Coordinates of C-alpha atoms in Angstrom, one line a residue:
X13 CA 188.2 213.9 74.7
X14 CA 186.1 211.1 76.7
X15 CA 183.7 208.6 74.8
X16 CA 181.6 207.7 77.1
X17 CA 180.7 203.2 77.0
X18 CA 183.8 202.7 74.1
X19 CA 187.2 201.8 74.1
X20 CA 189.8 203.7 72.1
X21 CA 193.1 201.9 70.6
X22 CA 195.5 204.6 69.9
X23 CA 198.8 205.4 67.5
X24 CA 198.4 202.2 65.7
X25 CA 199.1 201.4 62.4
X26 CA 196.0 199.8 60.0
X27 CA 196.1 197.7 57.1
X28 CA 193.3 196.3 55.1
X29 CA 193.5 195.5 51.5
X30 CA 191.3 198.3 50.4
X31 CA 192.7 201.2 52.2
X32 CA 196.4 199.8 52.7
X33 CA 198.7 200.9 55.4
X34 CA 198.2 203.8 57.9
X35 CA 200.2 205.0 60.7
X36 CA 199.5 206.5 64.0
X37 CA 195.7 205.9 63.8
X38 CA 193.3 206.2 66.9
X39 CA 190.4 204.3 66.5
X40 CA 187.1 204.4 69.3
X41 CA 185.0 201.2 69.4
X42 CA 181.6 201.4 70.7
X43 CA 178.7 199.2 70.3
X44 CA 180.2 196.4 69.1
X45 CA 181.0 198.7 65.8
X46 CA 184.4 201.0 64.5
X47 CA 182.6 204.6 66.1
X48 CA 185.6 206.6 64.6
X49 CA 188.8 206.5 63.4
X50 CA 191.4 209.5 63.6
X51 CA 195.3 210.2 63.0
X52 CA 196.4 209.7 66.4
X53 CA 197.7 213.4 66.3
X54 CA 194.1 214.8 65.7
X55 CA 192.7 213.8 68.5
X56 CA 193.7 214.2 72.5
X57 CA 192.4 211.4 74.7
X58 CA 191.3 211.9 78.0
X59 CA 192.8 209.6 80.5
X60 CA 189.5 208.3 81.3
X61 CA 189.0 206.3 78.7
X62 CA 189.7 203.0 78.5
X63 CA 193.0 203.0 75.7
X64 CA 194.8 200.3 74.2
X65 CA 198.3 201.8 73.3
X66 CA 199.2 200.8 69.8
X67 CA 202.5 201.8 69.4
X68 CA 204.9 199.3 67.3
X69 CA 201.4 197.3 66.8
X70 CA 199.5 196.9 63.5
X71 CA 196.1 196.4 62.9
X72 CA 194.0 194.2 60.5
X73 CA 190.9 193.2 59.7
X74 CA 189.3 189.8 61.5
X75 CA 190.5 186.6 59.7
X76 CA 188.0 184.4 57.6
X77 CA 188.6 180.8 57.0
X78 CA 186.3 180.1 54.2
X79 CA 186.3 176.6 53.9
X80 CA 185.7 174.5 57.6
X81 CA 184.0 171.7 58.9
X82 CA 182.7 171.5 62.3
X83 CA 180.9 167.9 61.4
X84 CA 184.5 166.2 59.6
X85 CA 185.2 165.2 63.7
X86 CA 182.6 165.6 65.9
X87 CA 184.8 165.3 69.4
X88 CA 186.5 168.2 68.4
X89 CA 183.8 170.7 67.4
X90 CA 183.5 172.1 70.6
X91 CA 186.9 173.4 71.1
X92 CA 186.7 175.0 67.3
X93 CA 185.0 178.5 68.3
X94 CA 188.1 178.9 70.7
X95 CA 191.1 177.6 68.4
X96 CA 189.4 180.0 65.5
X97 CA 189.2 183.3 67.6
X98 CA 192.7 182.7 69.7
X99 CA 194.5 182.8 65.5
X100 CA 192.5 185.7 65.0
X101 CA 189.9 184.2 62.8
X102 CA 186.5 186.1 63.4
X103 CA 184.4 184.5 60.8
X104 CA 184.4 181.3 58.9
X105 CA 182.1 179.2 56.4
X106 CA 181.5 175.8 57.0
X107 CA 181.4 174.0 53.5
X108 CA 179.1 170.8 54.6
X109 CA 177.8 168.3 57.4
X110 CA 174.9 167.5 58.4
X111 CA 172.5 170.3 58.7
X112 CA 171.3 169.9 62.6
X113 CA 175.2 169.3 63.9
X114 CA 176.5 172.4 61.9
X115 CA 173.6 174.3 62.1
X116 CA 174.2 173.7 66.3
X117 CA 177.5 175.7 66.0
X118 CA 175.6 178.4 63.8
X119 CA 172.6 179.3 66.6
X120 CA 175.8 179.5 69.2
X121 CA 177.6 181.6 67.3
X122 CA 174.4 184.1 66.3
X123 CA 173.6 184.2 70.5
X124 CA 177.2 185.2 71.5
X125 CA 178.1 187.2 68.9
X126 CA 180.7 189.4 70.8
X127 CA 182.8 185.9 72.2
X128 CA 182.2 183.5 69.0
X129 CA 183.4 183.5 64.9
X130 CA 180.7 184.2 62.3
X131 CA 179.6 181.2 61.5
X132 CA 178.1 180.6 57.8
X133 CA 176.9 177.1 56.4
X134 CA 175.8 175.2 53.5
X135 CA 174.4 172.2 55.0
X136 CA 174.8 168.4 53.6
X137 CA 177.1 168.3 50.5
X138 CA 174.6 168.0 47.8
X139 CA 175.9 164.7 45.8
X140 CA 174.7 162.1 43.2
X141 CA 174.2 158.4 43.8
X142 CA 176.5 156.8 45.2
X143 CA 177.6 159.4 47.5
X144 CA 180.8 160.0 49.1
X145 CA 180.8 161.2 52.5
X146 CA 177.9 158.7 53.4
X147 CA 179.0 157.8 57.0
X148 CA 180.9 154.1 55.9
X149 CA 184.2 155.1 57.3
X150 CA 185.9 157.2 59.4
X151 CA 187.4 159.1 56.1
X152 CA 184.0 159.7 55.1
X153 CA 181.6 160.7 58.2
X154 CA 177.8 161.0 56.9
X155 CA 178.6 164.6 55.3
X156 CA 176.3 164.3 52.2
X157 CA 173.1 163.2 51.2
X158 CA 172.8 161.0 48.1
X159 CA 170.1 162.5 45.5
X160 CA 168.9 160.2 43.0
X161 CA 166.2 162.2 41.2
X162 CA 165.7 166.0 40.0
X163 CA 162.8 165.7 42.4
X164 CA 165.5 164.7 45.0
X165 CA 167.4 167.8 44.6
X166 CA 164.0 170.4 44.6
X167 CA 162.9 168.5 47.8
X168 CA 166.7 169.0 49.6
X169 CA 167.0 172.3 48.9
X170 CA 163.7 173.5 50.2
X171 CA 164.3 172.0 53.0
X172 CA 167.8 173.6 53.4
X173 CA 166.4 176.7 52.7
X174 CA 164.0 176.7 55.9
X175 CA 166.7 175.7 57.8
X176 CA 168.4 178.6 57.4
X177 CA 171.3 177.8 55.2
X178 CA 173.6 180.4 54.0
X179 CA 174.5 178.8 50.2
X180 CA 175.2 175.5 49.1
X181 CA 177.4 172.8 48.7
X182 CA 177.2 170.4 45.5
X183 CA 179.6 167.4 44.9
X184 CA 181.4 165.1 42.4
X185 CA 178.7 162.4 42.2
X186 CA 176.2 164.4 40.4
X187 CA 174.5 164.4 36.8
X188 CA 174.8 167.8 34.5
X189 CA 171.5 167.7 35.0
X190 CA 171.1 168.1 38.9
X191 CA 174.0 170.3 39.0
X192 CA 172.2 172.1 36.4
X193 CA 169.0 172.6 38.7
X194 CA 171.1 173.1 42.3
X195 CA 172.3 176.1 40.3
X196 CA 169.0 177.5 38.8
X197 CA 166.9 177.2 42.3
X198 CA 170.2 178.6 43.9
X199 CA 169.9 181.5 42.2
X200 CA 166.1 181.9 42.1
X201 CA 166.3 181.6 46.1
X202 CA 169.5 183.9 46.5
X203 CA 171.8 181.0 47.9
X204 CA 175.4 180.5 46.3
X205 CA 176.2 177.3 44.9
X206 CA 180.1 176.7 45.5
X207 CA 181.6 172.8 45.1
X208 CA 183.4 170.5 43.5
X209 CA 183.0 170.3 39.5
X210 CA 181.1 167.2 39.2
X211 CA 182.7 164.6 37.7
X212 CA 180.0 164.0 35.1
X213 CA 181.0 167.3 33.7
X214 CA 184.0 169.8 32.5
X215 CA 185.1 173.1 34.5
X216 CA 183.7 175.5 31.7
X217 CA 180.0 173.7 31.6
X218 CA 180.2 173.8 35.6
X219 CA 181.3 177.5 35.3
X220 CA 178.4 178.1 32.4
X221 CA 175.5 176.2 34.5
X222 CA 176.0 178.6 37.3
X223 CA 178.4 177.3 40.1
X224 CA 179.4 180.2 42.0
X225 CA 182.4 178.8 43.6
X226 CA 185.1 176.2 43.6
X227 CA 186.9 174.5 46.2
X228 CA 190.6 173.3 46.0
X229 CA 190.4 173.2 42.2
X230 CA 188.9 170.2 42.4
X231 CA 189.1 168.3 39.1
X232 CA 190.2 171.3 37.6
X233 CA 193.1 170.0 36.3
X234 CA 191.1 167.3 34.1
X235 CA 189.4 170.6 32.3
X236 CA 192.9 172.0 31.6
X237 CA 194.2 169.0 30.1
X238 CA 195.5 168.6 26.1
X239 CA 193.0 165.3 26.0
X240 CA 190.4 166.8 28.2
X241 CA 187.4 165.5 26.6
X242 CA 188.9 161.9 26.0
X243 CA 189.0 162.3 29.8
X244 CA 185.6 163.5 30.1
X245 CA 184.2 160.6 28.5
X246 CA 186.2 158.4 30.4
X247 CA 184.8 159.5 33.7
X248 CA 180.8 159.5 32.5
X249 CA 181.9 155.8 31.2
X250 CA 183.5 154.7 34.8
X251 CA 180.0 156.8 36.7
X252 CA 177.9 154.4 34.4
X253 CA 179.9 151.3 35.4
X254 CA 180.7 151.5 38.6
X255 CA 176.9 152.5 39.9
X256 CA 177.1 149.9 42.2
X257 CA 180.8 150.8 43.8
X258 CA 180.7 153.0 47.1
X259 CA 181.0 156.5 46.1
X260 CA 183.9 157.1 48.2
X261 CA 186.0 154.2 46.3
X262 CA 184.5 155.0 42.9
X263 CA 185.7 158.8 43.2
X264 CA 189.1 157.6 44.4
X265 CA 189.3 155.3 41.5
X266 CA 188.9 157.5 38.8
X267 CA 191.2 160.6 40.4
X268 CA 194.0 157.9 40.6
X269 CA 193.3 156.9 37.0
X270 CA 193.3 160.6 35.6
X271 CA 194.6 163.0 37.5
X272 CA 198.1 162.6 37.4
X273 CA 197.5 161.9 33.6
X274 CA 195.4 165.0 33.1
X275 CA 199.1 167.3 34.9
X276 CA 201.0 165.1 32.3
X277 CA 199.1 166.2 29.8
X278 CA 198.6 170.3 31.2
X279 CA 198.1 172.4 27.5
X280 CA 199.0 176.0 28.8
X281 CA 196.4 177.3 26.1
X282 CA 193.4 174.9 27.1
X283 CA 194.2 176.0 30.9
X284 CA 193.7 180.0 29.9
X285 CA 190.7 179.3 28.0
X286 CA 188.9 177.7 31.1
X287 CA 190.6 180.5 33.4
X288 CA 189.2 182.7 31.1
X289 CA 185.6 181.0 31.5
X290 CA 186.0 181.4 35.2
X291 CA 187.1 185.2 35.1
X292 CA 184.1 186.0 32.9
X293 CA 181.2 184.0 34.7
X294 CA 182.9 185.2 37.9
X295 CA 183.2 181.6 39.5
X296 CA 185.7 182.3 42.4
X297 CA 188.3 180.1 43.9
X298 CA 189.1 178.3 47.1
X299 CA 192.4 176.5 46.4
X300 CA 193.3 175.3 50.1
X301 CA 196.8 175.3 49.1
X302 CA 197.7 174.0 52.7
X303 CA 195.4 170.8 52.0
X304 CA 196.6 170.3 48.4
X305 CA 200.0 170.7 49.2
X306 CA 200.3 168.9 52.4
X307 CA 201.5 165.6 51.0
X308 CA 204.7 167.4 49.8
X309 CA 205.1 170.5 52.0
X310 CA 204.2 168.5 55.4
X311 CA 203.1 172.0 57.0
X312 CA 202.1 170.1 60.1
X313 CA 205.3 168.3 61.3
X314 CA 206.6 172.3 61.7
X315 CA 207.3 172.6 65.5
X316 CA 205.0 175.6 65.6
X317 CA 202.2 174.2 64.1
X318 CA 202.5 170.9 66.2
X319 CA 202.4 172.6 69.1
X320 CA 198.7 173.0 68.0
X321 CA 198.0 169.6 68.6
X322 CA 198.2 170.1 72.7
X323 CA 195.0 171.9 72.5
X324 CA 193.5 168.9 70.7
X325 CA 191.6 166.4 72.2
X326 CA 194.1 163.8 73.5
X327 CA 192.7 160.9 71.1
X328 CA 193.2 163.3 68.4
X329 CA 196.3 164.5 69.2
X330 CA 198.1 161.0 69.4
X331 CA 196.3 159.9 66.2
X332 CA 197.7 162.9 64.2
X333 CA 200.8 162.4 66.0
X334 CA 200.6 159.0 64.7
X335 CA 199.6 159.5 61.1
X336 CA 202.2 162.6 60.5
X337 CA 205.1 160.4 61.6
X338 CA 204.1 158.1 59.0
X339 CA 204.2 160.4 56.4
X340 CA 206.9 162.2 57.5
X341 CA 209.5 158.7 57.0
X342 CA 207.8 158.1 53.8
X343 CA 209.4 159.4 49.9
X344 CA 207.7 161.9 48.6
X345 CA 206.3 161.0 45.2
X346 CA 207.7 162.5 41.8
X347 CA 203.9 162.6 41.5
X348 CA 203.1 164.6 44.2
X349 CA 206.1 166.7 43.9
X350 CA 204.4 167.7 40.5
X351 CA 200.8 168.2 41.5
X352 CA 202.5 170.4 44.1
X353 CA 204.2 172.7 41.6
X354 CA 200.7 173.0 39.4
X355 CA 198.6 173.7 42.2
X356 CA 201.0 176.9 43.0
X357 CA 201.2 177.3 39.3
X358 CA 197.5 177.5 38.6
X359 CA 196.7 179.4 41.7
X360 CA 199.6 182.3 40.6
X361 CA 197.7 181.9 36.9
X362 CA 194.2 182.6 38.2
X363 CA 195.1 185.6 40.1
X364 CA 196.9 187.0 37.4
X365 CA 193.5 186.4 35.1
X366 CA 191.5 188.3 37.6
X367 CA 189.8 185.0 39.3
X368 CA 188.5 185.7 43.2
X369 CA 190.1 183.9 45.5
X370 CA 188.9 182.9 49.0
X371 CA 191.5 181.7 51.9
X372 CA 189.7 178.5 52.9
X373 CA 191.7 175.3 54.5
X374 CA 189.4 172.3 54.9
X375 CA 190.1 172.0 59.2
X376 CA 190.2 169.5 60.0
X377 CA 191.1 167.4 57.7
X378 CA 194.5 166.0 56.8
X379 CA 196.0 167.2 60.2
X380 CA 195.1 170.8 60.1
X381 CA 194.8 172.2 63.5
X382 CA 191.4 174.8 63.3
X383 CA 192.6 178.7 63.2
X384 CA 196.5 177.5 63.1
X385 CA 196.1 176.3 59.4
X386 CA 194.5 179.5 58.4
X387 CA 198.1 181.2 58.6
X388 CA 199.8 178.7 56.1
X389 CA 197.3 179.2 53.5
X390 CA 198.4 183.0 53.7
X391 CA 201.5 181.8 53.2
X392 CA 201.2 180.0 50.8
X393 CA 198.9 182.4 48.6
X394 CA 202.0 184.5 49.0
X395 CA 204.5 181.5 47.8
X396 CA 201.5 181.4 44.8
X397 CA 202.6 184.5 43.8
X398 CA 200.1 186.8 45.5
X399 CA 201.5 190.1 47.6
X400 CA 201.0 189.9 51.0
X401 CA 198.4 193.1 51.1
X402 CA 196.4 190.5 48.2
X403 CA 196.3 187.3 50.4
X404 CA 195.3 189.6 53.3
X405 CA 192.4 189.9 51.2
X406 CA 191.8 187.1 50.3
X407 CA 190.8 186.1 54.3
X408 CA 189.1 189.5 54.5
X409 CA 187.5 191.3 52.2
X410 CA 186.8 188.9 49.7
X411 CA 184.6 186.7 52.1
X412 CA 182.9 189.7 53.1
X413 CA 181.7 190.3 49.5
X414 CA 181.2 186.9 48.7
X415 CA 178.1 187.1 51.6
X416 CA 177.2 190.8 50.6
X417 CA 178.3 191.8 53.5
X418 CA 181.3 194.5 52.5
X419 CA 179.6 196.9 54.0
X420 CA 179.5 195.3 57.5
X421 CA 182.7 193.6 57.9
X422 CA 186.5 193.1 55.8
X423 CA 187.9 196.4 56.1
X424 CA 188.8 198.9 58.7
X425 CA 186.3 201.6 58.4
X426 CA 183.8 203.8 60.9
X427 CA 180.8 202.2 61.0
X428 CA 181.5 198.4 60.2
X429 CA 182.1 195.7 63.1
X430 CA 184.5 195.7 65.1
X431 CA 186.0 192.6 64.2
X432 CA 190.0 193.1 64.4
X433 CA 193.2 192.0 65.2
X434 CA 196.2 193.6 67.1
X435 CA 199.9 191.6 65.4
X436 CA 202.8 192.8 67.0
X437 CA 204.7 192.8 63.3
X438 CA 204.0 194.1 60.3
X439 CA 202.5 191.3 58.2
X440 CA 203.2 193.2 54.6
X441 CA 206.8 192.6 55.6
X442 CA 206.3 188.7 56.3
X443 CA 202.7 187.3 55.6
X444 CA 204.1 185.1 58.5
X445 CA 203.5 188.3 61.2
X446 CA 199.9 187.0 61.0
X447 CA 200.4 184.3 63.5
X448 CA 202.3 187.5 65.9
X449 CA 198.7 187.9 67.8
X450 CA 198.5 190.4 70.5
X451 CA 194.5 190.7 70.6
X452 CA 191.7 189.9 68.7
X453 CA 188.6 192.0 68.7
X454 CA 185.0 190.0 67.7
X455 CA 182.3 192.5 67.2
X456 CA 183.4 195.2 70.0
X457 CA 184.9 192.8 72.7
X458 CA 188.2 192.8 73.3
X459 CA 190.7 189.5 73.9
X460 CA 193.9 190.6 74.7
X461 CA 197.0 188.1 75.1
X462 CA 196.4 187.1 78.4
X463 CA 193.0 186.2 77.5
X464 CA 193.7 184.5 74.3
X465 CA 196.5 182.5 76.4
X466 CA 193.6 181.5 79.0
X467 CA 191.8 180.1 76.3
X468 CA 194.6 178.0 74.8
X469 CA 195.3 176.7 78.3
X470 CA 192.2 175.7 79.5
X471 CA 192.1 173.2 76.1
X472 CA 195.5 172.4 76.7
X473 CA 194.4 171.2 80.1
X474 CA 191.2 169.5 79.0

């Protein structure tokens, strides 16, 4: 049979989390979109067509990385589109900068859809006063904005709204009650709220109030803690006097005065009743294991994911160099050894309670190389206790739903975009076959090796 304007990938094997594993599928791609999909044995190819011979290959859906920042270092925003698609990674959401830089990489993205990742955003981080990421130091580029009033928060988020944002972004600084109305107009103008629990407030009134979403279990710990509200009240009592610190060194201060306290002190039967809280308003999870387990696990001085670093900026490259050989001739803490083993712990937990959970990794921050880093966290999902097929999901379908957009993208079916990629090993066998790329598909066009290569090189050359 000849399609006429498609490309056909034949006898390969497909995997996505809602359909599992098939073998010896053909698939035709046309118009940017999966046209059909057949057992390989149904249907005879005319040499005319263009084929891709899948034999040996496996096929899974495009990669999200659901938790990025194109603003955290500016220099190297403009090789990000090309690290992301080269690992695969067709869409990702970028969780905060400032609305005209990341909203730059959005308008690219939406006019070369066929050649760039999805790209969703939230904007500014939506924080209290004093803010954290307000531009004083390199550790804290001008990510936020700093809301003082309730009036504050309406006026941000119209604004964010006719910009075209795709949910929102709240942070640690804020009162209950701005949290409390980021949620409400969230939901009254269809936009997500996902963020940190503020640190005015507990994980279960966060949940309650209406946050959609949580990133790296941010201050979760303090909710699942035997003293938890001697903690809470600790925290509103440091917000109250410390107005007048930086944000950035007042939120520091009062993690390093309670959170390795609040893992002393984990009560197994407080920690189910928040997970339960979480499972029943639906608030889903972005742990970033990579990022919360970096200080232990060192992901980055790996030779394979150094060799990230070539494609880098130069500046960038020697700095992380730099930084990672420094933690790499340092002890590791008993403390962080411990924070470890409950991040892992909680994560396993969560899943097992029927929590949502989104593979998210926080590029580019603490040395995590863009589309690389993505790989770990499936790794370490699966070291979390999560099957391989389930943390394939995680980077799939889940983000899909999350934007309502199952029915467009996240699985391998006729009719959805043709966002895929081509591994050369079966990744249900090693969550580690991810990184084994042979092509990547964004929305109908095809990058195979040789392309993908091209793409490294000419950063590596830069």
């Amino acid at each position: 049979m000849k399609f006429e304007d498609a490309f056909c990938i034949e006898n390969i094997t497909t995997i996505d989390a809602d359909n599992g594993l098939k073998p010896n599928q053909t698939l035709i791609i046309k118009e940017g979109k999966i046209h059909q999909i057949t057992p390989s044995q149904e249907l005879q190819l005319s040499k005319e067509n263009t084929i891709i011979d899948g034999t040996g290959k496996f096929l899974i859906p495009g990669l999200w990385d659901a938790h990025v920042h194109f603003a955290y270092m500016e220099e190297l925003a403009p090789r990000m589109f090309d690290l992301f698609l080269a690992y695969g990674i067709t869409s990702v959401r970028d969780t905060g900068g400032e609305i005209g830089f990341v909203n730059t990489w959005k308008q690219k993205s939406l006019a070369n859809p066929t050649s760039t990742p999805r790209v969703m955003i939230a904007g500014p981080l939506l924080d209290g006063t004093p803010n954290v990421y307000d531009g004083s130091d390199p550790g804290h580029p001008a990510l936020s904005v700093g809301l003082n009033t309730l009036e504050d928060v309406k006026e941000q988020i119209n604004k964010l709204e006719i910009q075209g944002v795709d949910f929102l972004k709240a942070y640690e600084m804020l009162s209950p009650e701005q949290f409390a109305l980021i949620a409400k107009l969230g939901k009254e103008k269809g936009l997500k709220v996902t963020g940190h629990v503020p640190l005015s407030m507990d994980v279960i009134s966060a949940s309650n109030a209406g946050l959609n979403s949580m990133e790296h279990l941010r201050n979760l710990e303090l909710s699942c803690a035997s003293n938890a509200e001697e903690l809470l009240q600790q925290r509103q009592e440091s917000l109250r006097s410390g107005k007048d610190m930086k944000g950035a060194a007042l939120r520091s201060k009062i993690h390093q005065d309670q959170r390795e306290i609040a893992i002393d002190n984990y009560d197994e039967n407080k920690a189910q009743e928040v997970l339960n809280v979480l499972a029943a308003n639906d608030t889903w999870q972005i742990p970033t294991l990579t990022l919360n387990t970096a200080s232990t696990k060192l992901p980055f001085a790996e030779m394979d994911f150094k060799e990230s670093f070539k494609f880098l900026p130069k500046t960038v490259e020697d700095d992380w160099n730099q930084g990672i050989d420094k933690l790499s001739n340092r002890d590791i803490s008993a403390a962080n050894i411990k924070r470890t083993e409950w991040t892992l712990n909680i994560t396993e937990k969560m899943h097992k309670s029927g929590i949502n959970i989104m593979a998210g990794t926080d590029c580019p921050i603490f040395y995590l190389t863009p589309g690389r880093s993505l790989h770990q966290e499936l790794v370490l999902l699966v070291e979390a206790g999560l099957t391989p097929l389930e943390a394939l999901r995680t980077a799939t379908l889940n983000p899909a739903k999350y934007f309502n957009l199952e029915d467009e993208l996240g699985t391998i079916e006729e009719g959805k975009w043709a966002d895929l990629v081509i591994l050369n090993a079966n990744p249900l066998e090693d969550i580690k076959n991810t990184t084994r790329i042979d092509g990547v598909i964004k929305q109908g066009n095809y990058f195979d090796s040789h392309k993908l290569d091209q793409k490294l090189k000419r950063l590596d050359e830069e």
